[in-house]
Structure formats: C-alpha cells, structure tokens
Tab-separated table of C-alpha atoms and ligand atoms in Angstrom:
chain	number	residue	atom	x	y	z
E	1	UNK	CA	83.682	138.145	-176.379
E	2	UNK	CA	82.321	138.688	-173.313
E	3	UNK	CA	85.279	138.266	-170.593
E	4	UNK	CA	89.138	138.244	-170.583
E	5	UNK	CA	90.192	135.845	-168.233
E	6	UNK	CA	93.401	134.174	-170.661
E	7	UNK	CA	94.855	135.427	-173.542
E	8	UNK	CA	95.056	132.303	-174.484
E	9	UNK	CA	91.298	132.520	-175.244
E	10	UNK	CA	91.798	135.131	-178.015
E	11	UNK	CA	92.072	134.580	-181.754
E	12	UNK	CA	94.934	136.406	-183.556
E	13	UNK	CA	92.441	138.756	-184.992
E	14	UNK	CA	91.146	139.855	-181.515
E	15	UNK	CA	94.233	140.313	-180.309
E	16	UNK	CA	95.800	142.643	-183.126
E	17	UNK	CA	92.381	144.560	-183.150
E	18	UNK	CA	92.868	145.437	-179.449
E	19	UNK	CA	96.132	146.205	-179.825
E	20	UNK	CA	95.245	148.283	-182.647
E	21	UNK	CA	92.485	150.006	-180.685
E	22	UNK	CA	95.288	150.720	-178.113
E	23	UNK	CA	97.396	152.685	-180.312
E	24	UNK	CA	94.548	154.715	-181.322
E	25	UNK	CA	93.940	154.987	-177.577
E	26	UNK	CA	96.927	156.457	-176.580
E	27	UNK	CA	97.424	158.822	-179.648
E	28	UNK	CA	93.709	160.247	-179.885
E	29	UNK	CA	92.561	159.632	-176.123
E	30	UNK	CA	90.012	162.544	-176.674
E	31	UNK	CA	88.055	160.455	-179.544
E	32	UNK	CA	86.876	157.913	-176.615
E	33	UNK	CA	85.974	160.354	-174.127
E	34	UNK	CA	82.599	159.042	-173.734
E	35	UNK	CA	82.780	155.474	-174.957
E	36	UNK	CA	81.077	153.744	-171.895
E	37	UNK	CA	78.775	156.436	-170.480
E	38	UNK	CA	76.651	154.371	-167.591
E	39	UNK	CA	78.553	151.590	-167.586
E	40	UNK	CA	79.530	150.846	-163.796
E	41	UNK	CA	82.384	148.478	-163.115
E	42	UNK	CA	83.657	146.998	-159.554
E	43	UNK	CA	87.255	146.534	-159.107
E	44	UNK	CA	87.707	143.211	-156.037
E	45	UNK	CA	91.002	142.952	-155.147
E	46	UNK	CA	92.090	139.785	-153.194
E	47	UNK	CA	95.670	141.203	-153.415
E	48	UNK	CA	97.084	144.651	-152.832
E	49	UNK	CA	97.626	147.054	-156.041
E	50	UNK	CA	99.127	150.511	-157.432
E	51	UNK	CA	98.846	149.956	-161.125
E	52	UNK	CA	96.390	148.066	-162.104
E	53	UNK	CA	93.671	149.319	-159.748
E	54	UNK	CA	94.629	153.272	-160.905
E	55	UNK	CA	94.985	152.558	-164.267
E	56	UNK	CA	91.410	150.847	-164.236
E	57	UNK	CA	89.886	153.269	-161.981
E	58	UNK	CA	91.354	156.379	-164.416
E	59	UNK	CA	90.625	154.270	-167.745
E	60	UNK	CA	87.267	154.077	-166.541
E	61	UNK	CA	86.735	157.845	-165.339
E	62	UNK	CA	87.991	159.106	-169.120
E	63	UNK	CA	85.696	156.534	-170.361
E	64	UNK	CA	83.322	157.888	-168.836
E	65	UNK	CA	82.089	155.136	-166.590
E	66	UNK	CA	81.834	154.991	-163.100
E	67	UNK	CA	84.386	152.893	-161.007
E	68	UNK	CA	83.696	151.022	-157.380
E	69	UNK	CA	86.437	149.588	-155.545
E	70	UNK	CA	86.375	146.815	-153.043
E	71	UNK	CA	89.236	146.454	-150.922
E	72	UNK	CA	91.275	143.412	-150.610
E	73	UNK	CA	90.490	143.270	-146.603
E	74	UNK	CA	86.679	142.988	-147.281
E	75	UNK	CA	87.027	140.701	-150.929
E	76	UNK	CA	86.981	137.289	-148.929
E	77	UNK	CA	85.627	136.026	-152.123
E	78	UNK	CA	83.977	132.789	-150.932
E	79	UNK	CA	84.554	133.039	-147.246
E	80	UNK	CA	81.697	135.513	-145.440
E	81	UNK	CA	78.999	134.041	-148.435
E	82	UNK	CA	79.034	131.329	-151.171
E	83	UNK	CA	81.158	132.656	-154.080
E	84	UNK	CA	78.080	132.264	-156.550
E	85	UNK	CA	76.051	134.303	-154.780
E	86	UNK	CA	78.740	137.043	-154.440
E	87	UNK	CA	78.425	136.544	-158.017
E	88	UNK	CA	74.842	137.138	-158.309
E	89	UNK	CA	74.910	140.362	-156.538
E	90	UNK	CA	77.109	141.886	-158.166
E	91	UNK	CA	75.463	141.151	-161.642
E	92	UNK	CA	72.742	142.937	-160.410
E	93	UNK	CA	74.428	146.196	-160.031
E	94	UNK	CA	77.783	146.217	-162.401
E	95	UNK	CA	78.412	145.542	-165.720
E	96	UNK	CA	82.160	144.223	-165.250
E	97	UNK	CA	84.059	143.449	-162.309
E	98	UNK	CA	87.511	143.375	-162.381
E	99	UNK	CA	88.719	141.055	-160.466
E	100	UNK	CA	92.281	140.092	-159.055
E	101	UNK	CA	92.023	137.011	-157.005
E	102	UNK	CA	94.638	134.318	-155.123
E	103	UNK	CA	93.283	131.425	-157.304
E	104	UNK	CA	92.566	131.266	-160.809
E	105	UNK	CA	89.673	129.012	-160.373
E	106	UNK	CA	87.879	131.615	-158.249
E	107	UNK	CA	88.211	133.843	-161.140
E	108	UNK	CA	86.803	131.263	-163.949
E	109	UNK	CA	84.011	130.319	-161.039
E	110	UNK	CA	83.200	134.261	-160.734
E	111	UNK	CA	82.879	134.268	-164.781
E	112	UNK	CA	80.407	131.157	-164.616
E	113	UNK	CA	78.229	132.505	-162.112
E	114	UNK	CA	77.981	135.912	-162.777
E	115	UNK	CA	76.511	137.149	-166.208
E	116	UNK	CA	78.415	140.039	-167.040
E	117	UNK	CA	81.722	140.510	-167.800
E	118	UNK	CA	84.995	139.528	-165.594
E	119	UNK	CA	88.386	140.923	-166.575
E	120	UNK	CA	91.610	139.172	-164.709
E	121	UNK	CA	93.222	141.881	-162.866
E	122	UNK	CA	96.134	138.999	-162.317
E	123	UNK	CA	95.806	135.471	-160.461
E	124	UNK	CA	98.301	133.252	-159.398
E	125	UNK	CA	98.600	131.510	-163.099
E	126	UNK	CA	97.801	134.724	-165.483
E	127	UNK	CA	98.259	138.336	-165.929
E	128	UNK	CA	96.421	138.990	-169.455
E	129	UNK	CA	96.264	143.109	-169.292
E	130	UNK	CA	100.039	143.309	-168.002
E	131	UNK	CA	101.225	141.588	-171.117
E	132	UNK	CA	98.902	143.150	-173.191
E	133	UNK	CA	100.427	146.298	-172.156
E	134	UNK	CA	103.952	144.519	-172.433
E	135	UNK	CA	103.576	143.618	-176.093
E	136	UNK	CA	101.885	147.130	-177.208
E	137	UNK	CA	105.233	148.617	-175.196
E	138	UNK	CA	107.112	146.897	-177.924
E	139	UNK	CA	105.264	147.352	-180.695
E	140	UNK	CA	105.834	150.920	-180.164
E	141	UNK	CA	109.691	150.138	-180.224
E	142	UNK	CA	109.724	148.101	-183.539
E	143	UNK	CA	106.979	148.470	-184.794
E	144	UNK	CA	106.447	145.206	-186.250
E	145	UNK	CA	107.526	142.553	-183.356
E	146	UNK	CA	107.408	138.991	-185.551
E	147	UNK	CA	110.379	137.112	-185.358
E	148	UNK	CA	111.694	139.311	-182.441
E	149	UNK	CA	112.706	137.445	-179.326
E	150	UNK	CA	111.451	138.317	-175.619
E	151	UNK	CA	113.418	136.186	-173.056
E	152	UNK	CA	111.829	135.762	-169.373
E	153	UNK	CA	114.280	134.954	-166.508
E	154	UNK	CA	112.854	134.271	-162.939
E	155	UNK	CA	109.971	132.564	-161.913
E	156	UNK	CA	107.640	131.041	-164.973
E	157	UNK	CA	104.821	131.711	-163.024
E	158	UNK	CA	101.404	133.863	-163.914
E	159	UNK	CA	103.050	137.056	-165.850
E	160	UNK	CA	105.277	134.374	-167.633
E	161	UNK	CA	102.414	132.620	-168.605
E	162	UNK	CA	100.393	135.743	-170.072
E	163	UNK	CA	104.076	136.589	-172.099
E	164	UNK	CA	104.057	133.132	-173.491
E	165	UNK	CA	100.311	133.836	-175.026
E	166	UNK	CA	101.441	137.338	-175.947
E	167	UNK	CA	104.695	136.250	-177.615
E	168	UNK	CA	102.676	133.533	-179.886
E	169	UNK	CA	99.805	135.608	-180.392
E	170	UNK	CA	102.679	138.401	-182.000
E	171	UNK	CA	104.625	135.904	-184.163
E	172	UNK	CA	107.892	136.073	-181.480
E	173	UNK	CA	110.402	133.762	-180.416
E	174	UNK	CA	109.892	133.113	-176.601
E	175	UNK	CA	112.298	131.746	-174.065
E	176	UNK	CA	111.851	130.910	-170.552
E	177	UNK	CA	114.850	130.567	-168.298
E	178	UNK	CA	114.042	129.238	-164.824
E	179	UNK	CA	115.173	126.912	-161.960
E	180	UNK	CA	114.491	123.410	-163.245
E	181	UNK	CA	111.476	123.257	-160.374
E	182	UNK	CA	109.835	126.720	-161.438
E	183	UNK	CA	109.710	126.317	-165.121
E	184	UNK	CA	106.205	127.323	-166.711
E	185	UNK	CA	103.066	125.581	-166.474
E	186	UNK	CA	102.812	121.925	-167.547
E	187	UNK	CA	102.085	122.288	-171.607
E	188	UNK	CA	102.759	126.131	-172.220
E	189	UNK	CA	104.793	124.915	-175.178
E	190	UNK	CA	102.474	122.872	-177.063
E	191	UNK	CA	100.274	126.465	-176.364
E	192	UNK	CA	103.146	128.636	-177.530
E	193	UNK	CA	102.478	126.609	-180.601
E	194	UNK	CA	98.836	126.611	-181.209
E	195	UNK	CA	98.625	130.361	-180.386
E	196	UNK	CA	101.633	131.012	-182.833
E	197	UNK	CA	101.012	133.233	-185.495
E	198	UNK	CA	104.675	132.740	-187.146
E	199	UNK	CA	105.067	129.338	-187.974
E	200	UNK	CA	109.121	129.781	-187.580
E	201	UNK	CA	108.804	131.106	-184.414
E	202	UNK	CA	110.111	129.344	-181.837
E	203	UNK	CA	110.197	128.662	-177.829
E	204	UNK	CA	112.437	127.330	-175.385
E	205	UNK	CA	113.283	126.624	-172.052
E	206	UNK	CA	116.489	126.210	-170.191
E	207	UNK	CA	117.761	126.509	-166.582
E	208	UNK	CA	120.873	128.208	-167.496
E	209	UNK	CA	121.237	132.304	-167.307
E	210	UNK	CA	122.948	131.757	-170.831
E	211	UNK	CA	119.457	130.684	-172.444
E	212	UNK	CA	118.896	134.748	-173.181
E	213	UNK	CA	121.781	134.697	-175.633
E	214	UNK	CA	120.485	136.041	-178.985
E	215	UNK	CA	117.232	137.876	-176.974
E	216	UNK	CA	115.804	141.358	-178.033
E	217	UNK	CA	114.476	142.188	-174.632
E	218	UNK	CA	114.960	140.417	-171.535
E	219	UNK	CA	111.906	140.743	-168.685
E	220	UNK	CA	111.778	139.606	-165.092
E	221	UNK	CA	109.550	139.603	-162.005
E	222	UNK	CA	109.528	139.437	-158.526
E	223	UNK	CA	111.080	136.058	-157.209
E	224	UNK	CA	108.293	135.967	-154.415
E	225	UNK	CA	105.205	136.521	-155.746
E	226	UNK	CA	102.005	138.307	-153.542
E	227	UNK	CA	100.446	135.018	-150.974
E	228	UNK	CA	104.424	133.162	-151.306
E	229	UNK	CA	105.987	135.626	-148.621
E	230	UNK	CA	106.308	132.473	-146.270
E	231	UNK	CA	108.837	130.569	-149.077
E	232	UNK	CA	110.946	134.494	-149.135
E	233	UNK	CA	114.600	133.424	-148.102
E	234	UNK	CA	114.513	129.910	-149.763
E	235	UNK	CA	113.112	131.671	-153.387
E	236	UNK	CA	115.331	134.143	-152.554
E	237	UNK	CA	118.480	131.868	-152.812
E	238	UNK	CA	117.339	129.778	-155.011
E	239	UNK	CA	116.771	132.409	-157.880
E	240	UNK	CA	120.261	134.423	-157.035
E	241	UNK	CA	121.969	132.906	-160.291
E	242	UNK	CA	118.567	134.740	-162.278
E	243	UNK	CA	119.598	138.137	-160.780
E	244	UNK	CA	119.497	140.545	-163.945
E	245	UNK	CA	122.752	142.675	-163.814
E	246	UNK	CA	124.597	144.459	-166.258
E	247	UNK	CA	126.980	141.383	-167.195
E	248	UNK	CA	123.637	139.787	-167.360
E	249	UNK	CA	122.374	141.880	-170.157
E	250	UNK	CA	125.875	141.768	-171.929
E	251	UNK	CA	125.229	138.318	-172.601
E	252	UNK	CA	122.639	138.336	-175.009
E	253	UNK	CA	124.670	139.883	-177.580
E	254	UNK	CA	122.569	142.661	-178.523
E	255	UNK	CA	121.037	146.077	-177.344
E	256	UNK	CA	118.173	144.527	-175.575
E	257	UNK	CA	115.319	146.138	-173.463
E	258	UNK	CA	114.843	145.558	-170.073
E	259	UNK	CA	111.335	144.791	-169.113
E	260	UNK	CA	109.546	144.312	-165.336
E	261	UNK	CA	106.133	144.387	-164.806
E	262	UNK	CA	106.760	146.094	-161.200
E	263	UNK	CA	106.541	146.352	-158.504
E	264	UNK	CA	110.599	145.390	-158.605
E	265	UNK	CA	112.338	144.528	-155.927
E	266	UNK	CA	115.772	146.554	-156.240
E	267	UNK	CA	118.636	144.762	-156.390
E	268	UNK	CA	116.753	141.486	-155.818
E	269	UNK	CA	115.526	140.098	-159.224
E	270	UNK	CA	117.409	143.265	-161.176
E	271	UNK	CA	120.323	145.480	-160.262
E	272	UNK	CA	119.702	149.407	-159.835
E	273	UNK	CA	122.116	149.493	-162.717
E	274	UNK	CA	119.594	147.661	-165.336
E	275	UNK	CA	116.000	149.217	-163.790
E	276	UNK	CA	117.361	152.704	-164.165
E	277	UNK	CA	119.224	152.409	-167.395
E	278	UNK	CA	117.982	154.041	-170.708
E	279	UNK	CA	117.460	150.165	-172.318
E	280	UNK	CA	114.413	149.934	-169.569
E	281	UNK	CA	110.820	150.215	-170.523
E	282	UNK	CA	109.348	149.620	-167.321
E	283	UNK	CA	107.957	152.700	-166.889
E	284	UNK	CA	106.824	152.673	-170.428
E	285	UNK	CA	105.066	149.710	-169.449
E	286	UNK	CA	103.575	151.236	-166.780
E	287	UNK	CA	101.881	153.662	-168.627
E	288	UNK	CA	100.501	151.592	-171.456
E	289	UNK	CA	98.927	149.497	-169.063
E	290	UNK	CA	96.530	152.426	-168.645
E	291	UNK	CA	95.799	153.139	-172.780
E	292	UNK	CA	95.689	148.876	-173.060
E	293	UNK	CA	92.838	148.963	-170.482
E	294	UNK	CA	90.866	151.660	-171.599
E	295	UNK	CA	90.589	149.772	-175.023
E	296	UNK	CA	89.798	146.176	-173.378
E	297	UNK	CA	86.925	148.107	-171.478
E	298	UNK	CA	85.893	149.814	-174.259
E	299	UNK	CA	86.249	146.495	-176.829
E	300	UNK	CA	84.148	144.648	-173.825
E	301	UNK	CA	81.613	146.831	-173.311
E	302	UNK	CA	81.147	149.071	-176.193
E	303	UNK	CA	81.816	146.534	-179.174
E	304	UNK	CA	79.675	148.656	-181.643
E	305	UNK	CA	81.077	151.581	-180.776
E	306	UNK	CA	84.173	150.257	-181.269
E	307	UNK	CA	83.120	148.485	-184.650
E	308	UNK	CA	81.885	151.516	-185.895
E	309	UNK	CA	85.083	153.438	-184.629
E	310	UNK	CA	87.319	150.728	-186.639
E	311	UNK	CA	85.089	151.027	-189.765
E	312	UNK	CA	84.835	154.791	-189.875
E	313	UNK	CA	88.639	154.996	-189.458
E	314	UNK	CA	88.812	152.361	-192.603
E	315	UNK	CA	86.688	154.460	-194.940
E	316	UNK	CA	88.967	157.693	-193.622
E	317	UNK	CA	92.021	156.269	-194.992
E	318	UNK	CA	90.631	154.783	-198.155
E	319	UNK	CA	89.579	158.904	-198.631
C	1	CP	N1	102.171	145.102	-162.585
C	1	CP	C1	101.110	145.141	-161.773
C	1	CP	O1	100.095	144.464	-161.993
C	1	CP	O2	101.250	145.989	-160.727
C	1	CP	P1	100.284	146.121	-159.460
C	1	CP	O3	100.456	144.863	-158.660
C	1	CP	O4	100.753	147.349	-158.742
C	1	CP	O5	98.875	146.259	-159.947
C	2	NVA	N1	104.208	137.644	-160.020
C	2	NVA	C1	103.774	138.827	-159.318
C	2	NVA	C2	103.177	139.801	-160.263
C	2	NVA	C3	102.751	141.113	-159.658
C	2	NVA	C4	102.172	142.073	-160.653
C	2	NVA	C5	102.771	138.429	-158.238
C	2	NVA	O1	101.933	137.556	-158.501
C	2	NVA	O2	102.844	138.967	-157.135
C-alpha cells in the first residue's frame, strides 16, 4: 500500500497488522529507532495543528527520518501554482507528504499526481490516523473490542466518518446520533457493512440524545469544525441538545468512556465535568496518536523492515 488517504481503503488484515505494529510501537519504541533512516517527509498544513503535526514531526525524528514543515499560511495548495505541479516538486525531494487539506479531493488529486506516498493528516470528510489512534486507545482498554459499541454524538462529519471505518474494520457496533441535517455521509451504512468484520455487528443512526443507550464509550467533536467558523452561533444552537454532560453519560446504562479527538471546546460539545473525569481517554488518545503514526510511517515506508520485524517476532514466540 502505498498511501493512506481512507480507512476505508484497508483490508481487515492491514488494519489489525498496523494496529498490531502499534502496540509493539508503544511497548518496545527502542526496537524502531532507526526504521526510516533517509527517508524525508513534508508535513502541508492547509489548517492549523498541535497534535498531529508534533506527533508526526516526533514519530518521524525517533524514526529516524527527517521532517519539513510547511505552514498553513504558505500551503495555498492550488492557488500560487497548479496543484499537479506542487505535486511534482515535491516528489522530487520527499518521500511522503503529509498532508491536511480543506477538501478531500485536493488530497486524492495530490495522491494522483505525485508518486510517493500521501498520508491524510485530516480533510473535511476523513480523519484516518485520529481513529486509528482512537481504536488502538481501546484496544488497550478491552483488549479485544468485537461486539463492543462506540456511540458518536455531534456532527457526523470527517472524524465520524474515519470511526465508522474503524468501528467495522474492529467487529463493533457503531451508532451515530446527530441533527437530522448533519447525519453522516450519504451511504456510510452500506460501508459500515462491507468493512464489517463481525457479521452481528450492527450500526445505527438516530437524532435523539437517547440513541447512546446501551454504548461502551461515547465520543464527540467540535460542533464547528476548522473553515465553518462563519456557521458558529447557528451550529452552536443547533447542536445544544448533543451537549455531553454527566446526565448525558448516565444514560447509556453502563460505565462508558468518554472519547474527543481535541481540540474540545469546554463546556461547548462536553461539560468540564465529563473531559476531566477518570472515564475520559482523551488524553490517552492523544498520546497514541503519536505510537499509531510512527507505525503507519514505518508500515509505508519501511514494509520489509516491518515484514521482517513481524516474522522474526513470529519465530520468537514459536521458541
Ligand atoms: N485531533 C487532532 O487532529 O488534533 P489537531 O487538530 O491538533 O492536529
Ligand atoms: N472536526 C474537526 C476535527 C479536528 C481534529 C475539524 O475538522 O476541525
């Protein structure tokens, strides 16, 4: 595989190898110290950042790579030259640019035209590496996640869409709760179901706060996403009901995580009573989007290494 630009473009077996190679990642971090030695990568942000542009810049420094960042003021992508040959330059020099742009189609278009890798640092219809960060979070909870449910409440827009890959890709039961006009994108359910690996897993949608009943861990996001600040105070109102509160949390019926991608907005979308209580994993999540990305690099750019990391560690344990 050469880019990551959907999960929804991974087969089951790709997926639980990288989240395999994660957990080895995170627990043995000193195994991969040198697992991309002159491999240069350029991070374009359209969009500002704080996670996702340190935890690729420091994934890629204890790779050992090297890491160029170009800020979101100059990344015009398309404007000051035609996007392809943008593209072309940067082929030239890097051997993966992660990329978070306004427009997914930008993103695919960068992908077509340049021939080396592209990794979606988030658009406005995806966030792949925040939910594969999301579902290795909960992995380390369980441990096995099938049959589990992950409820989403707010706006069903891009890290929605990555959970609904995620979810089907583990085997879990997925629900989306959103205003009637801000439900997911048109046919994520008939992908929840192709992408299922647990043929009794299920997903659903509903408009009503009380569609989270029965959920293991409940995860929001911002109500106004980065490029909707103009639509702020009618989102704002119109997602009040969604507000994750205590009482909120009560009604699932169980002792269910919290999750948030971040950046929250306090006492917006969730309550300082839910963010800062010991059922919230946000800053788990946080963290494990560094180890995640470290092991997508490494599984991008490396794949022998990695191959011949996976097989050694076979033959170990049949010792
Ligand atoms: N969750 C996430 O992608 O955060 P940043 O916008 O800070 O990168
Ligand atoms: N939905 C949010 C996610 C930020 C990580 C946005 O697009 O701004």
């Amino acid at each position: 595989m050469r880019d990551f630009i959907s999960l929804a473009d991974l087969s089951p077996r790709q997926w639980n190898q990288l989240l395999h190679l994660s957990r080895e990642v995170k627990s043995r971090p000193s195994n991969f110290r040198r697992m991309i030695p002159g491999k240069s990568i350029v991070l374009i942000f359209e969009k500002p950042s704080l996670r996702t542009r340190l935890t690729f810049e420091l994934g890629i420094q204890q790779l050992g790579g090297d890491a160029v960042y170009l800020d979101y003021q100059e990344a015009n992508l398309g404007e000051r030259e035609a996007l392809s040959d943008v593209a072309k330059n940067l082929e030239r020099w890097f051997d993966c640019l992660v990329a978070r742009t306004f427009s997914h189609q930008v993103l695919i278009q960068l992908s077509e035209y340049a021939g080396c890798s592209v990794i979606n640092a988030l658009t406005d219809e995806e966030h792949p590496c925040q939910a594969l960060a999301d579902v290795f979070t909960l992995m380390e909870k369980w441990s096995n996640v099938e049959g589990r449910t992950l409820a989403y409440i707010g706006d069903g827009n891009n890290v929605c869409a990555s959970l609904v890959h995620a979810a089907a890709l583990s085997g879990m039961c997925f629900t989306a709760v959103t205003p009637r006009s801000r439900q997911p994108y048109a046919g994520w359910e008939e992908d929840f179901r192709k992408l299922s690996t647990n043929a009794r897993a299920t997903c659903h949608w509903s408009d009503s706060p009380d569609g989270i009943r029965g959920a293991d861990a409940v995860y929001t996001d911002t109500w106004v996403s980065m490029g909707q600040e103009g639509e702020a105070s009618e989102r704002l109102a119109e997602f009040r009901p969604y507000q994750v509160t205590p009482e909120l949390m009560a009604r699932t019926g169980k002792d269910s995580f919290f999750m948030h991608c971040l950046p929250a907005h306090r006492n917006q979308e969730v309550t300082d009573a839910v963010i800062d209580a010991p059922y919230s994993l946000v800053f788990e999540q946080a963290e494990n989007r560094l180890h995640v990305q470290k092991a997508l690099l490494m599984w991008l750019l490396a794949p022998k290494e990695v191959d011949r990391y996976l097989h050694l560690e076979k033959w170990a344990a049949w010792k």
